[in-house]
């Protein structure tokens, strides 16, 4: 059995809790990490509250994930307090990070703007943090390692989050899971989710695989399902074949239940 590389995601922002902003960041990060071979165990969303940020980070660190990605709260305003909350949770000092400061200087100088205290605030990071380049915006991301956990912190603006995450994965993430991930989906009409459930339960146990039914129609009036099959493992071919064998067996069961498979 391969070592499980556990990951967690923490989204910070009052706008996420109020429903003003849909949290697309967590879905994007989870998908990227899953494809890399991580097992994303929790996604947490909290507001811009110092005590909440600190407490939740402490709880996550106690669970010892290999990777924690935090997004949101890196801007210049008074309520951007993710750095402060992280530093409090880990009992670290905050200092001006020279690399982050230089990145900010370069960006503002290009626009003919001076570095105000609010702008310098975005270069104040926990001691020991490594600045991570943000090619799509102003505030740099950053990473640090605490005990067994690598922590990446990104801005909350989606295009900036994606840029920082991609840069981190491609250039700074030294220890990646030695795992191959593969998934496929197919569509089925005419079979109720409840009909398939006992067959899926048996196959999940037998194949040690992830199978998820996503209803797209009414259970009894117009059953319509997307069936997702996913697996990860050390051997690429074995992982792919496990998924394909499972799908072939599922399709046979669907036909036995008088369902229609849509290509």
Tab-separated table of N, CA and C in Angstrom, residues 6-12 23-34 38-46 56-57 60 63 65 67-71 152 154 161 165:
chain	number	residue	atom	x	y	z
A	6	UNK	N	-1.605	13.280	2.264
A	6	UNK	CA	-2.820	14.011	2.629
A	6	UNK	C	-2.640	15.512	2.422
A	7	UNK	N	-3.708	16.162	1.996
A	7	UNK	CA	-3.695	17.612	1.812
A	7	UNK	C	-4.978	18.206	2.362
A	8	UNK	N	-4.897	19.476	2.747
A	8	UNK	CA	-6.078	20.223	3.169
A	8	UNK	C	-6.065	21.593	2.511
A	9	UNK	N	-7.254	22.167	2.385
A	9	UNK	CA	-7.419	23.476	1.756
A	9	UNK	C	-8.168	24.372	2.725
A	10	UNK	N	-7.692	25.600	2.887
A	10	UNK	CA	-8.348	26.575	3.751
A	10	UNK	C	-8.607	27.850	2.952
A	11	UNK	N	-9.874	28.211	2.819
A	11	UNK	CA	-10.256	29.449	2.137
A	11	UNK	C	-10.656	30.488	3.177
A	12	UNK	N	-10.136	31.705	3.002
A	12	UNK	CA	-10.384	32.778	3.968
A	12	UNK	C	-11.107	33.936	3.281
A	23	UNK	N	-17.094	30.013	-4.007
A	23	UNK	CA	-15.737	29.543	-3.740
A	23	UNK	C	-15.252	28.572	-4.828
A	24	UNK	N	-14.898	29.121	-5.976
A	24	UNK	CA	-14.364	28.297	-7.062
A	24	UNK	C	-12.909	27.913	-6.807
A	25	UNK	N	-12.226	28.678	-5.952
A	25	UNK	CA	-10.809	28.399	-5.692
A	25	UNK	C	-10.596	26.998	-5.118
A	26	UNK	N	-11.438	26.626	-4.154
A	26	UNK	CA	-11.267	25.323	-3.512
A	26	UNK	C	-11.422	24.187	-4.501
A	27	UNK	N	-12.394	24.317	-5.407
A	27	UNK	CA	-12.601	23.269	-6.413
A	27	UNK	C	-11.385	23.148	-7.324
A	28	UNK	N	-10.836	24.289	-7.739
A	28	UNK	CA	-9.665	24.280	-8.627
A	28	UNK	C	-8.466	23.647	-7.917
A	29	UNK	N	-8.216	24.075	-6.680
A	29	UNK	CA	-7.068	23.555	-5.933
A	29	UNK	C	-7.221	22.058	-5.686
A	30	UNK	N	-8.426	21.638	-5.288
A	30	UNK	CA	-8.664	20.221	-5.018
A	30	UNK	C	-8.415	19.376	-6.254
A	31	UNK	N	-8.868	19.867	-7.395
A	31	UNK	CA	-8.672	19.121	-8.636
A	31	UNK	C	-7.189	19.000	-8.974
A	32	UNK	N	-6.459	20.107	-8.858
A	32	UNK	CA	-5.019	20.078	-9.161
A	32	UNK	C	-4.279	19.123	-8.230
A	33	UNK	N	-4.603	19.180	-6.948
A	33	UNK	CA	-3.900	18.340	-5.981
A	33	UNK	C	-4.247	16.864	-6.162
A	34	UNK	N	-5.504	16.585	-6.470
A	34	UNK	CA	-5.921	15.199	-6.683
A	34	UNK	C	-5.194	14.595	-7.870
A	38	UNK	N	-2.369	13.728	-4.452
A	38	UNK	CA	-2.726	13.994	-3.060
A	38	UNK	C	-4.128	13.488	-2.758
A	39	UNK	N	-4.356	13.144	-1.508
A	39	UNK	CA	-5.697	12.832	-1.026
A	39	UNK	C	-6.189	14.043	-0.242
A	40	UNK	N	-7.078	14.816	-0.836
A	40	UNK	CA	-7.595	16.020	-0.169
A	40	UNK	C	-8.619	15.591	0.871
A	41	UNK	N	-8.292	15.779	2.137
A	41	UNK	CA	-9.111	15.254	3.221
A	41	UNK	C	-10.150	16.257	3.731
A	42	UNK	N	-9.833	17.549	3.673
A	42	UNK	CA	-10.784	18.551	4.162
A	42	UNK	C	-10.633	19.846	3.376
A	43	UNK	N	-11.776	20.510	3.173
A	43	UNK	CA	-11.803	21.869	2.649
A	43	UNK	C	-12.564	22.713	3.663
A	44	UNK	N	-11.908	23.721	4.190
A	44	UNK	CA	-12.495	24.551	5.241
A	44	UNK	C	-12.613	25.990	4.753
A	45	UNK	N	-13.724	26.639	5.095
A	45	UNK	CA	-13.907	28.050	4.749
A	45	UNK	C	-14.204	28.831	6.023
A	46	UNK	N	-13.470	29.920	6.233
A	46	UNK	CA	-13.673	30.764	7.405
A	46	UNK	C	-13.627	32.229	6.986
A	56	UNK	N	-8.116	27.517	13.410
A	56	UNK	CA	-8.312	26.507	12.362
A	56	UNK	C	-6.966	26.013	11.832
A	57	UNK	N	-6.001	26.910	11.660
A	57	UNK	CA	-4.684	26.491	11.184
A	57	UNK	C	-4.023	25.560	12.199
A	60	UNK	N	-5.563	22.173	11.784
A	60	UNK	CA	-5.096	21.497	10.563
A	60	UNK	C	-3.683	20.950	10.761
A	63	UNK	N	-3.325	17.707	12.452
A	63	UNK	CA	-3.669	16.519	11.657
A	63	UNK	C	-2.524	16.103	10.734
A	65	UNK	N	-1.127	17.128	7.703
A	65	UNK	CA	-1.173	16.883	6.257
A	65	UNK	C	0.191	17.166	5.645
A	67	UNK	N	0.484	18.695	2.812
A	67	UNK	CA	0.366	19.996	2.165
A	67	UNK	C	-0.895	20.705	2.638
A	68	UNK	N	-0.761	21.977	2.952
A	68	UNK	CA	-1.892	22.838	3.277
A	68	UNK	C	-1.843	24.032	2.330
A	69	UNK	N	-2.921	24.237	1.583
A	69	UNK	CA	-3.026	25.405	0.712
A	69	UNK	C	-4.058	26.352	1.311
A	70	UNK	N	-3.621	27.574	1.595
A	70	UNK	CA	-4.488	28.620	2.151
A	70	UNK	C	-4.662	29.683	1.082
A	71	UNK	N	-5.886	30.113	0.855
A	71	UNK	CA	-6.125	31.128	-0.165
A	71	UNK	C	-6.991	32.250	0.387
A	152	UNK	N	1.318	26.497	1.619
A	152	UNK	CA	1.327	27.484	0.543
A	152	UNK	C	0.178	28.444	0.781
A	154	UNK	N	-1.855	31.708	-0.953
A	154	UNK	CA	-2.053	32.423	-2.208
A	154	UNK	C	-3.067	33.538	-2.040
A	161	UNK	N	-4.557	33.267	-7.681
A	161	UNK	CA	-4.388	31.997	-6.974
A	161	UNK	C	-3.826	30.945	-7.906
A	165	UNK	N	-0.272	29.063	-7.461
A	165	UNK	CA	-0.307	27.614	-7.273
A	165	UNK	C	0.505	26.913	-8.363
